[in-house]
PDB file of C-alpha atoms in Angstrom:
ATOM      1  CA  UNK A 274       0.000   0.000   0.000  1.00  0.00           C
ATOM      2  CA  UNK A 275       1.269   3.478  -0.807  1.00  0.00           C
ATOM      3  CA  UNK A 276       0.215   6.755   0.841  1.00  0.00           C
ATOM      4  CA  UNK A 277       1.364   9.850  -1.025  1.00  0.00           C
ATOM      5  CA  UNK A 278       1.363  13.439   0.297  1.00  0.00           C
ATOM      6  CA  UNK A 279       0.810  12.438   3.917  1.00  0.00           C
ATOM      7  CA  UNK A 280       1.268  15.468   6.186  1.00  0.00           C
ATOM      8  CA  UNK A 281       4.505  15.644   8.141  1.00  0.00           C
ATOM      9  CA  UNK A 282       4.229  15.063  11.885  1.00  0.00           C
ATOM     10  CA  UNK A 283       1.361  12.575  12.152  1.00  0.00           C
ATOM     11  CA  UNK A 284       1.733   9.999  14.910  1.00  0.00           C
ATOM     12  CA  UNK A 285       3.452   9.823  18.262  1.00  0.00           C
ATOM     13  CA  UNK A 286       6.900   8.656  19.339  1.00  0.00           C
ATOM     14  CA  UNK A 287       5.643   6.082  21.848  1.00  0.00           C
ATOM     15  CA  UNK A 288       2.203   4.490  22.228  1.00  0.00           C
ATOM     16  CA  UNK A 289       0.411   5.916  19.195  1.00  0.00           C
ATOM     17  CA  UNK A 290       3.118   5.460  16.575  1.00  0.00           C
ATOM     18  CA  UNK A 291       1.689   5.868  13.095  1.00  0.00           C
ATOM     19  CA  UNK A 292       3.152   2.566  11.895  1.00  0.00           C
ATOM     20  CA  UNK A 293       1.718   0.814  14.972  1.00  0.00           C
ATOM     21  CA  UNK A 294      -1.730   2.220  14.212  1.00  0.00           C
ATOM     22  CA  UNK A 295      -1.418   1.101  10.583  1.00  0.00           C
ATOM     23  CA  UNK A 296      -0.252  -2.364  11.652  1.00  0.00           C
ATOM     24  CA  UNK A 297      -3.118  -2.623  14.148  1.00  0.00           C
ATOM     25  CA  UNK A 298      -5.673  -1.690  11.509  1.00  0.00           C
ATOM     26  CA  UNK A 299      -4.228  -3.989   8.849  1.00  0.00           C
ATOM     27  CA  UNK A 300      -3.856  -6.972  11.167  1.00  0.00           C
ATOM     28  CA  UNK A 301      -7.502  -6.488  12.189  1.00  0.00           C
ATOM     29  CA  UNK A 302      -8.563  -7.382   8.642  1.00  0.00           C
ATOM     30  CA  UNK A 303      -9.521 -11.082   8.457  1.00  0.00           C
ATOM     31  CA  UNK A 304      -6.917 -13.362   6.821  1.00  0.00           C
ATOM     32  CA  UNK A 305      -4.058 -10.864   7.420  1.00  0.00           C
ATOM     33  CA  UNK A 306      -0.981 -12.601   8.791  1.00  0.00           C
ATOM     34  CA  UNK A 307       1.849 -10.159   8.186  1.00  0.00           C
ATOM     35  CA  UNK A 308       2.708  -6.452   8.064  1.00  0.00           C
ATOM     36  CA  UNK A 309       5.950  -4.744   7.069  1.00  0.00           C
ATOM     37  CA  UNK A 310       6.786  -1.120   6.420  1.00  0.00           C
ATOM     38  CA  UNK A 311       9.542   0.405   4.296  1.00  0.00           C
ATOM     39  CA  UNK A 312      12.337  -2.058   3.614  1.00  0.00           C
ATOM     40  CA  UNK A 313      10.586  -4.394   6.066  1.00  0.00           C
ATOM     41  CA  UNK A 314      11.967  -7.821   6.839  1.00  0.00           C
ATOM     42  CA  UNK A 315      14.413  -7.796   3.919  1.00  0.00           C
ATOM     43  CA  UNK A 316      15.966  -4.593   5.273  1.00  0.00           C
ATOM     44  CA  UNK A 317      16.378  -6.187   8.678  1.00  0.00           C
ATOM     45  CA  UNK A 318      18.132  -9.199   7.154  1.00  0.00           C
ATOM     46  CA  UNK A 319      20.408  -7.508   4.642  1.00  0.00           C
ATOM     47  CA  UNK A 320      21.174  -3.956   5.820  1.00  0.00           C
ATOM     48  CA  UNK A 321      23.357  -2.475   8.528  1.00  0.00           C
ATOM     49  CA  UNK A 322      21.958   0.346  10.643  1.00  0.00           C
ATOM     50  CA  UNK A 323      24.093   2.896   8.818  1.00  0.00           C
ATOM     51  CA  UNK A 324      22.703   1.659   5.480  1.00  0.00           C
ATOM     52  CA  UNK A 325      19.120   1.653   6.730  1.00  0.00           C
ATOM     53  CA  UNK A 326      19.206   5.267   7.968  1.00  0.00           C
ATOM     54  CA  UNK A 327      17.189   7.662   5.833  1.00  0.00           C
ATOM     55  CA  UNK A 328      19.504  10.658   5.656  1.00  0.00           C
ATOM     56  CA  UNK A 329      17.799  14.045   5.449  1.00  0.00           C
ATOM     57  CA  UNK A 330      18.777  16.646   2.868  1.00  0.00           C
ATOM     58  CA  UNK A 331      17.573  20.093   1.816  1.00  0.00           C
ATOM     59  CA  UNK A 332      15.576  20.004  -1.423  1.00  0.00           C
ATOM     60  CA  UNK A 333      15.846  22.775  -4.021  1.00  0.00           C
ATOM     61  CA  UNK A 334      12.486  24.193  -2.884  1.00  0.00           C
ATOM     62  CA  UNK A 335      13.815  24.565   0.679  1.00  0.00           C
ATOM     63  CA  UNK A 336      11.880  21.643   2.163  1.00  0.00           C
ATOM     64  CA  UNK A 337      13.450  18.577   3.740  1.00  0.00           C
ATOM     65  CA  UNK A 338      13.513  15.151   2.170  1.00  0.00           C
ATOM     66  CA  UNK A 339      15.254  11.832   2.672  1.00  0.00           C
ATOM     67  CA  UNK A 340      17.725  10.327   0.225  1.00  0.00           C
ATOM     68  CA  UNK A 341      16.198   6.867   0.729  1.00  0.00           C
ATOM     69  CA  UNK A 342      12.886   5.656   2.128  1.00  0.00           C
ATOM     70  CA  UNK A 343      13.922   2.535   4.039  1.00  0.00           C
ATOM     71  CA  UNK A 344      11.707   3.561   6.947  1.00  0.00           C
ATOM     72  CA  UNK A 345       8.655   3.662   4.692  1.00  0.00           C
ATOM     73  CA  UNK A 346       7.841   7.334   5.304  1.00  0.00           C
ATOM     74  CA  UNK A 347       7.636   7.045   9.095  1.00  0.00           C
ATOM     75  CA  UNK A 348      10.515   7.627  11.502  1.00  0.00           C
ATOM     76  CA  UNK A 349      10.232   7.295  15.249  1.00  0.00           C
ATOM     77  CA  UNK A 350       6.485   6.742  14.917  1.00  0.00           C
ATOM     78  CA  UNK A 351       5.932  10.052  13.105  1.00  0.00           C
ATOM     79  CA  UNK A 352       5.338  10.657   9.388  1.00  0.00           C
ATOM     80  CA  UNK A 353       8.319  12.379   7.774  1.00  0.00           C
ATOM     81  CA  UNK A 354       6.700  13.670   4.571  1.00  0.00           C
ATOM     82  CA  UNK A 355       7.988  10.897   2.333  1.00  0.00           C
ATOM     83  CA  UNK A 356       5.699   8.357   0.693  1.00  0.00           C
ATOM     84  CA  UNK A 357       4.404   5.825   3.226  1.00  0.00           C
ATOM     85  CA  UNK A 358       5.001   2.327   1.894  1.00  0.00           C
ATOM     86  CA  UNK A 359       3.876  -0.894   3.569  1.00  0.00           C
ATOM     87  CA  UNK A 360       3.002  -4.450   2.606  1.00  0.00           C
ATOM     88  CA  UNK A 361       0.557  -6.954   4.014  1.00  0.00           C
ATOM     89  CA  UNK A 362       0.528 -10.746   3.815  1.00  0.00           C
ATOM     90  CA  UNK A 363      -2.763 -12.607   3.569  1.00  0.00           C
ATOM     91  CA  UNK A 364      -3.169 -16.300   4.263  1.00  0.00           C
ATOM     92  CA  UNK A 365      -5.009 -18.432   1.734  1.00  0.00           C
ATOM     93  CA  UNK A 366      -8.676 -19.123   2.545  1.00  0.00           C
ATOM     94  CA  UNK A 367      -9.105 -22.114   4.829  1.00  0.00           C
ATOM     95  CA  UNK A 368     -12.481 -23.014   3.337  1.00  0.00           C
ATOM     96  CA  UNK A 369     -11.733 -25.167   0.320  1.00  0.00           C
ATOM     97  CA  UNK A 370     -13.795 -27.522  -1.828  1.00  0.00           C
ATOM     98  CA  UNK A 371     -12.067 -30.760  -0.805  1.00  0.00           C
ATOM     99  CA  UNK A 372     -12.717 -32.730   2.377  1.00  0.00           C
ATOM    100  CA  UNK A 373     -10.589 -31.828   5.391  1.00  0.00           C
ATOM    101  CA  UNK A 374      -9.912 -33.906   8.461  1.00  0.00           C
ATOM    102  CA  UNK A 375     -11.045 -32.479  11.780  1.00  0.00           C
ATOM    103  CA  UNK A 376     -12.440 -33.479  15.161  1.00  0.00           C
ATOM    104  CA  UNK A 377     -16.135 -33.337  16.066  1.00  0.00           C
ATOM    105  CA  UNK A 378     -17.663 -32.127  19.354  1.00  0.00           C
ATOM    106  CA  UNK A 379     -17.318 -35.620  20.839  1.00  0.00           C
ATOM    107  CA  UNK A 380     -13.571 -35.537  20.221  1.00  0.00           C
ATOM    108  CA  UNK A 381     -13.695 -38.105  17.432  1.00  0.00           C
ATOM    109  CA  UNK A 382     -11.889 -37.857  14.123  1.00  0.00           C
ATOM    110  CA  UNK A 383     -14.099 -36.983  11.164  1.00  0.00           C
ATOM    111  CA  UNK A 384     -14.032 -35.181   7.828  1.00  0.00           C
ATOM    112  CA  UNK A 385     -15.692 -31.923   6.900  1.00  0.00           C
ATOM    113  CA  UNK A 386     -16.667 -30.797   3.420  1.00  0.00           C
ATOM    114  CA  UNK A 387     -17.389 -27.125   2.861  1.00  0.00           C
ATOM    115  CA  UNK A 388     -20.487 -26.393   0.849  1.00  0.00           C
ATOM    116  CA  UNK A 389     -21.423 -23.177  -0.895  1.00  0.00           C
ATOM    117  CA  UNK A 390     -19.561 -20.460  -2.746  1.00  0.00           C
ATOM    118  CA  UNK A 391     -16.164 -19.486  -1.352  1.00  0.00           C
ATOM    119  CA  UNK A 392     -13.478 -17.203  -2.716  1.00  0.00           C
ATOM    120  CA  UNK A 393     -10.302 -19.010  -3.776  1.00  0.00           C
ATOM    121  CA  UNK A 394      -8.274 -15.830  -3.032  1.00  0.00           C
ATOM    122  CA  UNK A 395      -9.040 -12.923  -0.680  1.00  0.00           C
ATOM    123  CA  UNK A 396      -6.680 -10.378  -2.274  1.00  0.00           C
ATOM    124  CA  UNK A 397      -9.089  -8.857  -4.867  1.00  0.00           C
ATOM    125  CA  UNK A 398     -11.608  -8.153  -2.111  1.00  0.00           C
ATOM    126  CA  UNK A 399      -8.925  -7.083   0.352  1.00  0.00           C
ATOM    127  CA  UNK A 400      -7.459  -4.219  -1.713  1.00  0.00           C
ATOM    128  CA  UNK A 401     -10.329  -1.729  -1.169  1.00  0.00           C
ATOM    129  CA  UNK A 402     -10.516  -2.757   2.490  1.00  0.00           C
ATOM    130  CA  UNK A 403      -6.792  -2.068   2.967  1.00  0.00           C
ATOM    131  CA  UNK A 404      -7.105   1.292   1.212  1.00  0.00           C
ATOM    132  CA  UNK A 405     -10.095   2.275   3.353  1.00  0.00           C
ATOM    133  CA  UNK A 406      -8.485   1.186   6.628  1.00  0.00           C
ATOM    134  CA  UNK A 407      -5.343   3.122   5.668  1.00  0.00           C
ATOM    135  CA  UNK A 408      -7.381   6.251   4.937  1.00  0.00           C
ATOM    136  CA  UNK A 409      -9.155   5.908   8.300  1.00  0.00           C
ATOM    137  CA  UNK A 410      -5.871   5.617  10.204  1.00  0.00           C
ATOM    138  CA  UNK A 411      -4.248   8.577   8.423  1.00  0.00           C
ATOM    139  CA  UNK A 412      -7.362  10.723   8.847  1.00  0.00           C
ATOM    140  CA  UNK A 413      -7.622   9.800  12.531  1.00  0.00           C
ATOM    141  CA  UNK A 414      -3.976  10.805  13.036  1.00  0.00           C
ATOM    142  CA  UNK A 415      -4.586  14.067  11.141  1.00  0.00           C
ATOM    143  CA  UNK A 416      -7.619  14.900  13.299  1.00  0.00           C
ATOM    144  CA  UNK A 417      -5.643  14.124  16.455  1.00  0.00           C
ATOM    145  CA  UNK A 418      -2.885  16.465  15.259  1.00  0.00           C
ATOM    146  CA  UNK A 419      -5.433  19.167  14.379  1.00  0.00           C
ATOM    147  CA  UNK A 420      -6.945  18.908  17.862  1.00  0.00           C
ATOM    148  CA  UNK A 421      -3.512  19.190  19.442  1.00  0.00           C
ATOM    149  CA  UNK A 422      -2.645  22.258  17.366  1.00  0.00           C
ATOM    150  CA  UNK A 423      -6.000  23.910  18.144  1.00  0.00           C
ATOM    151  CA  UNK A 424      -5.564  23.296  21.861  1.00  0.00           C
ATOM    152  CA  UNK A 425      -2.039  24.718  21.841  1.00  0.00           C
ATOM    153  CA  UNK A 426      -3.297  27.918  20.188  1.00  0.00           C
ATOM    154  CA  UNK A 427      -6.180  28.283  22.639  1.00  0.00           C
ATOM    155  CA  UNK A 428      -4.171  27.532  25.778  1.00  0.00           C
ATOM    156  CA  UNK A 429      -0.949  29.423  25.158  1.00  0.00           C
ATOM    157  CA  UNK A 430       1.598  29.803  27.919  1.00  0.00           C
ATOM    158  CA  UNK A 431       1.008  33.111  29.730  1.00  0.00           C
ATOM    159  CA  UNK A 432       4.626  33.907  30.478  1.00  0.00           C
ATOM    160  CA  UNK A 433       8.026  32.467  29.808  1.00  0.00           C
ATOM    161  CA  UNK A 434       9.768  30.506  32.512  1.00  0.00           C
ATOM    162  CA  UNK A 435      13.437  31.214  32.992  1.00  0.00           C
ATOM    163  CA  UNK A 436      15.682  28.244  32.461  1.00  0.00           C
ATOM    164  CA  UNK A 437      16.779  28.006  36.092  1.00  0.00           C
ATOM    165  CA  UNK A 438      13.692  29.505  37.754  1.00  0.00           C
ATOM    166  CA  UNK A 439      12.445  27.599  40.760  1.00  0.00           C
ATOM    167  CA  UNK A 440      15.200  24.994  40.653  1.00  0.00           C
ATOM    168  CA  UNK A 441      17.038  24.962  43.941  1.00  0.00           C
ATOM    169  CA  UNK A 442      20.365  23.363  44.633  1.00  0.00           C
ATOM    170  CA  UNK A 443      21.657  23.431  48.161  1.00  0.00           C
ATOM    171  CA  UNK A 444      18.699  25.644  49.116  1.00  0.00           C
ATOM    172  CA  UNK A 445      19.618  28.388  46.599  1.00  0.00           C
ATOM    173  CA  UNK A 446      17.424  29.257  43.597  1.00  0.00           C
ATOM    174  CA  UNK A 447      18.963  29.488  40.130  1.00  0.00           C
ATOM    175  CA  UNK A 448      18.818  33.290  39.907  1.00  0.00           C
ATOM    176  CA  UNK A 449      20.620  33.662  43.227  1.00  0.00           C
ATOM    177  CA  UNK A 450      23.343  31.234  42.134  1.00  0.00           C
ATOM    178  CA  UNK A 451      23.868  33.148  38.912  1.00  0.00           C
ATOM    179  CA  UNK A 452      24.061  36.464  40.788  1.00  0.00           C
ATOM    180  CA  UNK A 453      26.670  35.024  43.183  1.00  0.00           C
ATOM    181  CA  UNK A 454      28.752  33.748  40.249  1.00  0.00           C
ATOM    182  CA  UNK A 455      28.818  37.198  38.647  1.00  0.00           C
ATOM    183  CA  UNK A 456      30.247  38.768  41.860  1.00  0.00           C
TER     184      UNK A 456
END
């Protein structure tokens, strides 16, 4: 799945990481068994940390970009403005036309034959579901960010706190220590 033009700064560095929210949403889709973002599992196997780093650079228009996108557009849980790239693995459907061995409610071996119409592959039906779940996650993160920005504008700090204000060492406040040092 690819997400282009995702705003910079969506997500959190700890519990609400954007990639964690995407993974949660994708793994909630029935038949999903795997999730990887950016270079994913192949990057873990074949790359060193120094190779995997997405180095920032200044673009000609003055904005920041990364030279590579091994992180899949998310670094430290927060979108970085690059294209978000992730992949999902789906298991094959377990309901098939041939008989399967199983155990009945009495604990005895038996066979079970599925009847009815069943999809041989979930992927064609999964694509719009993945796209929709992705849009929901990105929009939810955008609304969370919008709420945070609105709250910070409404509840601005009244005054500035001096760097050492209120911090006492050996019973002496920061301003007093600085005044003594100047003497």
